[in-house]
Short mmCIF file of C-alpha atoms in Angstrom, two decimals:
data_model
loop_
_atom_site.label_atom_id
_atom_site.label_comp_id
_atom_site.label_asym_id
_atom_site.label_seq_id
_atom_site.Cartn_x
_atom_site.Cartn_y
_atom_site.Cartn_z
CA UNK A 1 -0.15 0.27 0.36
CA UNK A 2 2.04 3.11 -0.66
CA UNK A 3 1.85 5.70 1.76
CA UNK A 4 0.06 8.96 2.86
CA UNK A 5 2.69 11.47 3.39
CA UNK A 6 5.83 11.33 4.12
CA UNK A 7 8.14 14.15 5.73
CA UNK A 8 11.49 15.54 4.15
CA UNK A 9 14.08 17.81 6.23
CA UNK A 10 14.92 20.89 4.73
CA UNK A 11 16.70 22.96 6.58
CA UNK A 12 15.33 24.09 9.14
CA UNK A 13 11.88 22.41 8.21
CA UNK A 14 10.12 19.10 7.57
CA UNK A 15 7.79 18.64 4.01
CA UNK A 16 5.11 16.86 4.53
CA UNK A 17 5.22 14.85 0.88
CA UNK A 18 1.41 13.09 -0.12
CA UNK A 19 1.32 10.57 -2.03
CA UNK A 20 5.03 10.69 -2.41
CA UNK A 21 4.43 6.84 -5.33
CA UNK A 22 2.84 9.20 -7.52
CA UNK A 23 3.79 8.41 -10.57
CA UNK A 24 4.62 11.85 -12.36
CA UNK A 25 6.40 11.26 -15.35
CA UNK A 26 5.31 7.68 -16.78
CA UNK A 27 8.01 7.11 -19.11
CA UNK A 28 10.78 6.32 -17.09
CA UNK A 29 8.41 5.92 -13.99
CA UNK A 30 9.67 9.38 -12.01
CA UNK A 31 8.01 9.63 -8.55
CA UNK A 32 6.78 13.09 -7.17
CA UNK A 33 9.25 11.93 -4.09
CA UNK A 34 11.70 12.80 -7.22
CA UNK A 35 10.38 14.96 -8.67
CA UNK A 36 11.11 16.71 -4.99
CA UNK A 37 13.64 15.77 -3.82
CA UNK A 38 15.21 16.85 -6.99
CA UNK A 39 14.19 19.92 -5.78
CA UNK A 40 16.16 19.92 -2.28
CA UNK A 41 19.46 18.95 -4.04
CA UNK A 42 19.47 21.41 -6.76
CA UNK A 43 18.46 23.83 -3.85
CA UNK A 44 21.10 26.28 -3.77
CA UNK A 45 20.22 27.22 -7.73
CA UNK A 46 16.63 26.94 -7.89
CA UNK A 47 16.85 29.10 -4.82
CA UNK A 48 18.62 32.07 -6.40
CA UNK A 49 16.48 31.93 -9.95
CA UNK A 50 13.34 32.64 -7.25
CA UNK A 51 15.06 34.57 -4.44
CA UNK A 52 13.13 37.48 -3.79
CA UNK A 53 10.99 36.81 -6.99
CA UNK A 54 6.72 36.47 -7.13
CA UNK A 55 6.58 33.81 -8.70
CA UNK A 56 4.17 32.01 -10.31
CA UNK A 57 3.49 28.50 -10.05
CA UNK A 58 3.72 25.84 -13.18
CA UNK A 59 1.08 22.63 -11.04
CA UNK A 60 0.87 19.31 -13.27
CA UNK A 61 -0.89 17.85 -10.26
CA UNK A 62 -1.52 14.91 -11.57
CA UNK A 63 1.62 13.97 -13.80
CA UNK A 64 2.30 14.77 -17.28
CA UNK A 65 0.67 11.52 -19.15
CA UNK A 66 -0.21 11.26 -22.18
CA UNK A 67 -3.93 13.50 -23.52
CA UNK A 68 -2.73 15.46 -20.18
CA UNK A 69 -3.24 19.28 -21.64
CA UNK A 70 -2.42 22.47 -20.17
CA UNK A 71 -5.57 24.94 -19.68
CA UNK A 72 -7.00 27.82 -21.53
CA UNK A 73 -8.20 30.74 -21.21
CA UNK A 74 -11.95 29.31 -21.76
CA UNK A 75 -11.39 27.06 -18.66
CA UNK A 76 -10.76 29.40 -16.52
CA UNK A 77 -13.43 31.52 -17.89
CA UNK A 78 -15.64 28.31 -17.67
CA UNK A 79 -13.88 28.36 -13.77
CA UNK A 80 -12.54 24.00 -15.10
CA UNK A 81 -8.71 24.90 -14.91
CA UNK A 82 -7.56 22.05 -12.58
CA UNK A 83 -7.86 18.91 -11.36
CA UNK A 84 -11.80 16.87 -12.33
CA UNK A 85 -13.44 15.45 -14.59
CA UNK A 86 -13.99 16.83 -17.99
CA UNK A 87 -11.23 19.74 -16.39
CA UNK A 88 -8.26 20.93 -17.09
CA UNK A 89 -4.70 18.23 -15.87
CA UNK A 90 -2.45 21.97 -15.19
CA UNK A 91 -3.00 25.23 -14.74
CA UNK A 92 -1.32 27.52 -13.80
CA UNK A 93 -0.73 29.07 -10.10
CA UNK A 94 -1.18 33.00 -9.74
CA UNK A 95 -2.18 33.88 -6.56
CA UNK A 96 -0.86 31.85 -2.93
CA UNK A 97 -2.68 28.32 -2.28
CA UNK A 98 -5.33 28.10 0.28
CA UNK A 99 -3.93 26.60 2.68
CA UNK A 100 -0.54 27.88 2.51
CA UNK A 101 1.80 27.42 5.48
CA UNK A 102 2.73 30.46 7.20
CA UNK A 103 6.27 30.26 6.01
CA UNK A 104 5.82 30.88 2.48
CA UNK A 105 5.71 34.91 1.19
CA UNK A 106 4.14 36.61 -0.94
CA UNK A 107 4.90 39.62 -3.09
CA UNK A 108 1.85 42.00 -4.30
CA UNK A 109 2.20 42.33 -7.94
CA UNK A 110 0.28 44.28 -10.84
CA UNK A 111 -1.32 42.22 -14.39
CA UNK A 112 -1.57 44.67 -17.06
CA UNK A 113 -5.64 44.45 -16.36
CA UNK A 114 -5.53 46.32 -13.19
CA UNK A 115 -5.89 43.32 -11.73
CA UNK A 116 -3.63 41.99 -8.69
CA UNK A 117 -2.73 38.98 -6.22
CA UNK A 118 -0.83 38.23 -4.23
CA UNK A 119 1.85 36.04 -5.04
CA UNK A 120 4.38 33.29 -3.62
CA UNK A 121 7.95 34.69 -3.19
CA UNK A 122 9.96 31.83 -2.35
CA UNK A 123 12.70 33.21 0.71
CA UNK A 124 14.67 28.75 1.23
CA UNK A 125 14.69 26.19 -0.89
CA UNK A 126 11.41 25.14 2.11
CA UNK A 127 9.36 26.63 -0.42
CA UNK A 128 10.38 24.72 -3.47
CA UNK A 129 10.21 20.99 -1.61
CA UNK A 130 6.58 22.65 -0.43
CA UNK A 131 5.14 23.94 -3.76
CA UNK A 132 6.33 20.13 -5.64
CA UNK A 133 4.87 18.92 -3.31
CA UNK A 134 1.81 20.08 -4.84
CA UNK A 135 2.52 19.36 -8.65
CA UNK A 136 4.42 22.49 -9.49
CA UNK A 137 6.82 21.50 -11.95
CA UNK A 138 8.48 24.45 -13.74
CA UNK A 139 8.59 28.26 -11.39
CA UNK A 140 8.86 31.15 -13.04
CA UNK A 141 10.24 34.28 -11.51
CA UNK A 142 9.47 37.63 -12.83
CA UNK A 143 11.83 39.40 -13.19
CA UNK A 144 12.31 41.60 -10.23
CA UNK A 145 12.17 40.91 -7.25
CA UNK A 146 9.74 41.63 -3.60
CA UNK A 147 10.88 45.37 -2.48
CA UNK A 148 10.38 46.86 -6.30
CA UNK A 149 8.18 45.26 -8.66
CA UNK A 150 8.22 47.40 -10.88
CA UNK A 151 11.77 48.46 -11.69
CA UNK A 152 12.70 44.27 -13.02
CA UNK A 153 15.99 43.63 -12.11
CA UNK A 154 16.87 40.44 -15.55
CA UNK A 155 17.21 41.45 -19.40
CA UNK A 156 15.89 38.27 -20.99
CA UNK A 157 16.77 37.25 -23.81
CA UNK A 158 15.41 34.32 -25.27
CA UNK A 159 15.98 32.62 -28.20
CA UNK A 160 13.49 30.39 -29.55
CA UNK A 161 14.03 28.17 -32.45
CA UNK A 162 10.42 28.24 -35.33
CA UNK A 163 9.12 24.88 -37.57
CA UNK A 164 12.08 23.75 -40.28
CA UNK A 165 14.50 25.42 -37.18
CA UNK A 166 16.28 23.42 -33.73
CA UNK A 167 18.29 23.63 -30.81
CA UNK A 168 21.74 23.96 -32.41
CA UNK A 169 20.18 26.47 -34.86
CA UNK A 170 19.34 29.03 -31.76
CA UNK A 171 23.33 27.47 -30.11
CA UNK A 172 24.59 29.34 -33.25
CA UNK A 173 23.39 32.42 -33.50
CA UNK A 174 23.40 32.44 -28.87
CA UNK A 175 27.14 31.89 -29.46
CA UNK A 176 27.51 33.78 -32.59
CA UNK A 177 25.44 36.89 -33.67
CA UNK A 178 24.44 37.37 -28.88
CA UNK A 179 27.28 36.85 -27.70
CA UNK A 180 29.10 39.71 -29.93
CA UNK A 181 26.60 42.18 -29.27
CA UNK A 182 26.89 41.19 -25.72
CA UNK A 183 30.98 42.28 -25.65
CA UNK A 184 29.80 44.73 -27.63
CA UNK A 185 27.60 46.31 -24.86
CA UNK A 186 29.82 45.13 -22.22
CA UNK A 187 27.34 43.07 -20.54
CA UNK A 188 27.81 40.03 -18.67
CA UNK A 189 25.54 37.11 -19.87
CA UNK A 190 24.43 33.56 -18.37
CA UNK A 191 23.77 30.77 -20.49
CA UNK A 192 20.92 27.93 -19.77
CA UNK A 193 18.68 25.48 -21.87
CA UNK A 194 15.40 26.10 -21.72
CA UNK A 195 14.25 22.82 -21.46
CA UNK A 196 12.91 22.49 -24.61
CA UNK A 197 14.67 23.19 -27.47
CA UNK A 198 15.19 26.94 -27.16
CA UNK A 199 18.82 28.98 -25.20
CA UNK A 200 17.55 31.73 -22.20
CA UNK A 201 20.04 34.36 -21.61
CA UNK A 202 19.66 36.17 -18.97
CA UNK A 203 22.15 39.29 -17.81
CA UNK A 204 21.05 41.02 -14.35
CA UNK A 205 20.40 44.36 -14.43
CA UNK A 206 20.25 48.47 -12.48
CA UNK A 207 15.93 47.94 -11.07
CA UNK A 208 15.71 51.90 -12.28
CA UNK A 209 13.75 50.78 -15.70
CA UNK A 210 9.73 49.42 -16.43
CA UNK A 211 9.14 46.82 -17.52
CA UNK A 212 7.95 49.18 -20.41
CA UNK A 213 11.05 50.28 -21.55
CA UNK A 214 13.04 46.96 -20.69
CA UNK A 215 10.52 45.33 -23.05
CA UNK A 216 12.07 47.97 -25.73
CA UNK A 217 15.39 47.17 -24.73
CA UNK A 218 15.08 43.56 -25.69
CA UNK A 219 13.65 44.95 -28.79
CA UNK A 220 16.47 46.42 -29.72
CA UNK A 221 18.85 43.55 -28.52
CA UNK A 222 16.45 41.18 -30.96
CA UNK A 223 17.21 43.58 -33.70
CA UNK A 224 20.86 44.23 -33.60
CA UNK A 225 20.57 40.92 -34.04
CA UNK A 226 19.21 39.14 -36.71
CA UNK A 227 20.95 42.99 -38.72
CA UNK A 228 23.75 40.59 -38.29
CA UNK A 229 22.16 37.56 -39.32
CA UNK A 230 18.81 38.22 -41.47
CA UNK A 231 18.90 34.51 -42.93
CA UNK A 232 18.42 33.33 -38.96
CA UNK A 233 16.82 35.95 -37.17
CA UNK A 234 13.75 37.35 -36.87
CA UNK A 235 11.47 39.33 -34.51
CA UNK A 236 8.82 39.26 -36.85
CA UNK A 237 6.01 38.82 -33.53
CA UNK A 238 3.65 37.43 -36.34
CA UNK A 239 4.07 33.13 -36.62
CA UNK A 240 3.36 33.54 -40.34
CA UNK A 241 6.39 36.21 -41.53
CA UNK A 242 8.81 34.36 -38.88
CA UNK A 243 9.79 31.53 -41.27
CA UNK A 244 12.37 29.07 -39.71
CA UNK A 245 14.34 31.38 -38.72
CA UNK A 246 15.14 32.13 -34.62
CA UNK A 247 12.56 33.79 -32.88
CA UNK A 248 14.16 36.56 -29.97
CA UNK A 249 11.33 36.95 -28.58
CA UNK A 250 11.32 40.74 -26.74
CA UNK A 251 7.65 39.11 -25.57
CA UNK A 252 8.66 37.99 -22.67
CA UNK A 253 10.31 40.96 -21.30
CA UNK A 254 6.82 42.48 -21.21
CA UNK A 255 4.34 42.54 -16.77
CA UNK A 256 3.06 39.30 -16.79
CA UNK A 257 5.65 37.20 -19.09
CA UNK A 258 7.63 35.16 -16.99
CA UNK A 259 10.35 32.21 -18.06
CA UNK A 260 10.78 29.00 -17.16
CA UNK A 261 12.85 29.64 -14.62
CA UNK A 262 16.67 27.50 -14.37
CA UNK A 263 16.12 23.87 -12.95
CA UNK A 264 12.85 23.90 -13.46
CA UNK A 265 11.14 20.53 -14.71
CA UNK A 266 9.24 20.52 -17.95
CA UNK A 267 6.55 19.14 -19.20
CA UNK A 268 7.63 16.78 -21.33
CA UNK A 269 8.11 12.67 -20.71
CA UNK A 270 11.57 12.53 -19.66
CA UNK A 271 11.53 14.92 -17.13
CA UNK A 272 14.12 17.72 -18.86
CA UNK A 273 14.91 19.98 -17.05
CA UNK A 274 16.11 23.64 -17.56
CA UNK A 275 19.83 24.02 -16.78
CA UNK A 276 22.73 26.67 -16.15
CA UNK A 277 25.50 25.84 -19.06
CA UNK A 278 28.95 27.34 -19.76
CA UNK A 279 29.34 29.18 -22.73
CA UNK A 280 31.48 26.88 -23.51
CA UNK A 281 29.83 23.89 -22.92
CA UNK A 282 26.54 24.96 -25.33
CA UNK A 283 28.24 24.32 -28.82
CA UNK A 284 27.80 20.47 -26.79
CA UNK A 285 24.50 20.35 -24.64
CA UNK A 286 22.53 17.68 -25.68
CA UNK A 287 19.33 19.25 -24.27
CA UNK A 288 17.95 16.20 -23.28
CA UNK A 289 20.85 15.06 -21.51
CA UNK A 290 19.65 17.40 -18.14
CA UNK A 291 17.03 15.62 -16.11
CA UNK A 292 16.03 14.82 -13.04
CA UNK A 293 17.95 12.17 -12.80
CA UNK A 294 20.86 13.52 -14.03
CA UNK A 295 20.58 17.57 -12.86
CA UNK A 296 22.16 16.69 -9.23
CA UNK A 297 24.82 14.63 -9.51
CA UNK A 298 26.03 17.80 -12.58
CA UNK A 299 25.19 20.33 -9.76
CA UNK A 300 26.94 18.35 -6.92
CA UNK A 301 29.99 18.00 -9.29
CA UNK A 302 29.41 21.83 -10.75
CA UNK A 303 27.65 23.77 -8.11
CA UNK A 304 25.13 26.53 -9.73
CA UNK A 305 26.41 27.70 -13.16
CA UNK A 306 25.57 30.97 -12.11
CA UNK A 307 26.55 31.23 -9.18
CA UNK A 308 28.16 34.51 -10.17
CA UNK A 309 25.41 36.58 -11.76
CA UNK A 310 24.19 38.59 -8.69
CA UNK A 311 28.14 40.25 -9.18
CA UNK A 312 27.09 42.36 -11.05
CA UNK A 313 24.90 44.08 -12.58
CA UNK A 314 24.41 46.99 -16.48
CA UNK A 315 23.33 49.99 -17.31
CA UNK A 316 20.57 49.86 -20.26
CA UNK A 317 21.32 52.27 -21.84
CA UNK A 318 23.19 51.65 -24.61
CA UNK A 319 20.33 49.46 -25.31
CA UNK A 320 18.25 52.32 -25.40
CA UNK A 321 20.19 53.97 -27.42
CA UNK A 322 20.02 51.90 -30.19
CA UNK A 323 16.47 52.27 -29.79
CA UNK A 324 16.22 55.64 -29.82
CA UNK A 325 18.01 55.52 -33.31
CA UNK A 326 15.80 52.42 -34.62
CA UNK A 327 12.71 54.46 -34.28
CA UNK A 328 14.60 57.47 -36.32
CA UNK A 329 16.74 56.49 -38.44
CA UNK A 330 14.85 52.83 -39.79
CA UNK A 331 11.48 53.69 -38.78
CA UNK A 332 11.38 51.00 -36.15
CA UNK A 333 8.69 51.87 -34.00
CA UNK A 334 7.37 49.48 -31.41
CA UNK A 335 5.94 46.04 -31.93
CA UNK A 336 2.36 43.90 -31.24
CA UNK A 337 1.81 42.87 -27.28
CA UNK A 338 0.55 40.23 -26.02
CA UNK A 339 -3.41 38.96 -27.17
CA UNK A 340 -4.12 39.75 -22.82
CA UNK A 341 -2.24 43.04 -23.20
CA UNK A 342 -4.61 46.36 -23.09
CA UNK A 343 -3.46 48.75 -25.81
CA UNK A 344 -0.01 50.14 -25.03
CA UNK A 345 1.00 53.95 -26.10
CA UNK A 346 2.33 53.35 -29.39
CA UNK A 347 1.86 50.42 -30.01
CA UNK A 348 0.84 49.02 -33.81
CA UNK A 349 -1.80 46.93 -35.39
CA UNK A 350 -2.95 44.10 -33.35
CA UNK A 351 -4.18 42.37 -36.15
CA UNK A 352 -2.21 38.87 -38.11
CA UNK A 353 -1.59 40.20 -41.46
CA UNK A 354 -3.14 37.96 -42.70
CA UNK A 355 -6.07 39.36 -42.30
CA UNK A 356 -5.21 43.05 -42.16
CA UNK A 357 -7.52 43.71 -44.69
CA UNK A 358 -6.20 47.79 -44.37
CA UNK A 359 -3.59 46.25 -46.48
CA UNK A 360 -4.84 43.71 -48.40
#
């Protein structure tokens, strides 16, 4: 008979793990207990990526099985985001769950809609383990700290391969024009796998700019990389215009848009994780090599490869000046925001080109 619960020591706390033998990843038989133990093993790293940051929890309480799906916007509208017959199998938790221990801290954040919420704000590894027990596979921290939730301290460069391209294409862009531009700007970039097919580069920035300004800087970065390798990179927002290129997703820097943290588990059958890498490792890296089964030993051997990420932070002035030149010299203004955002100042029409009757 399966144990109803166990308790795992995490720092000075005992974290209860209910149904520890429940299989979360049927392909390899990985259980909830193994998921929690994974997060404890890489605790220093996952906490560095989430500490004092409002964090959305991507919960898969039924596990990752064939046919499992994430809640859609329609599910939320019908009140069917969560477990149960006819409901979705996974959902994003943007408010602290009811019954959370009193040592789980929160941060108040505001959504583009104007609504607000108190999100989980990790301060210790026990919070990560507690969330994993709830079926949290992926942690999505905001690029801000609890003390100032309106000024990001992180520029996120998301290299997203489009159909017809793959991880190797994202690696080539990261190692070539993206890394060259980082060097010219004087930035230190910390690189990781997305846990799927992409590459993420994080740059710590001074928390002096709004989300709008940081997004504008990310768009300027992407456009400059696109200028250098136009056949390989695109910043076009509409999928129908991207082609077989690597998309630099500037909108990941908009308010309430988040990226899976370093060490987060992704909802795929082999339990992959978002793995910090050195730049020297990147050319030969295979994202399939980094899983909840392999990462603990790697972490024990190498430690957190993003351990120095907080050592220095950088100015966005140069990128914002580049954005000004793009607009003044090349007529390149803003790009569309995601569909759930209110219309933003200076934003072009939010309609995909094939449906824009004004241009037909």
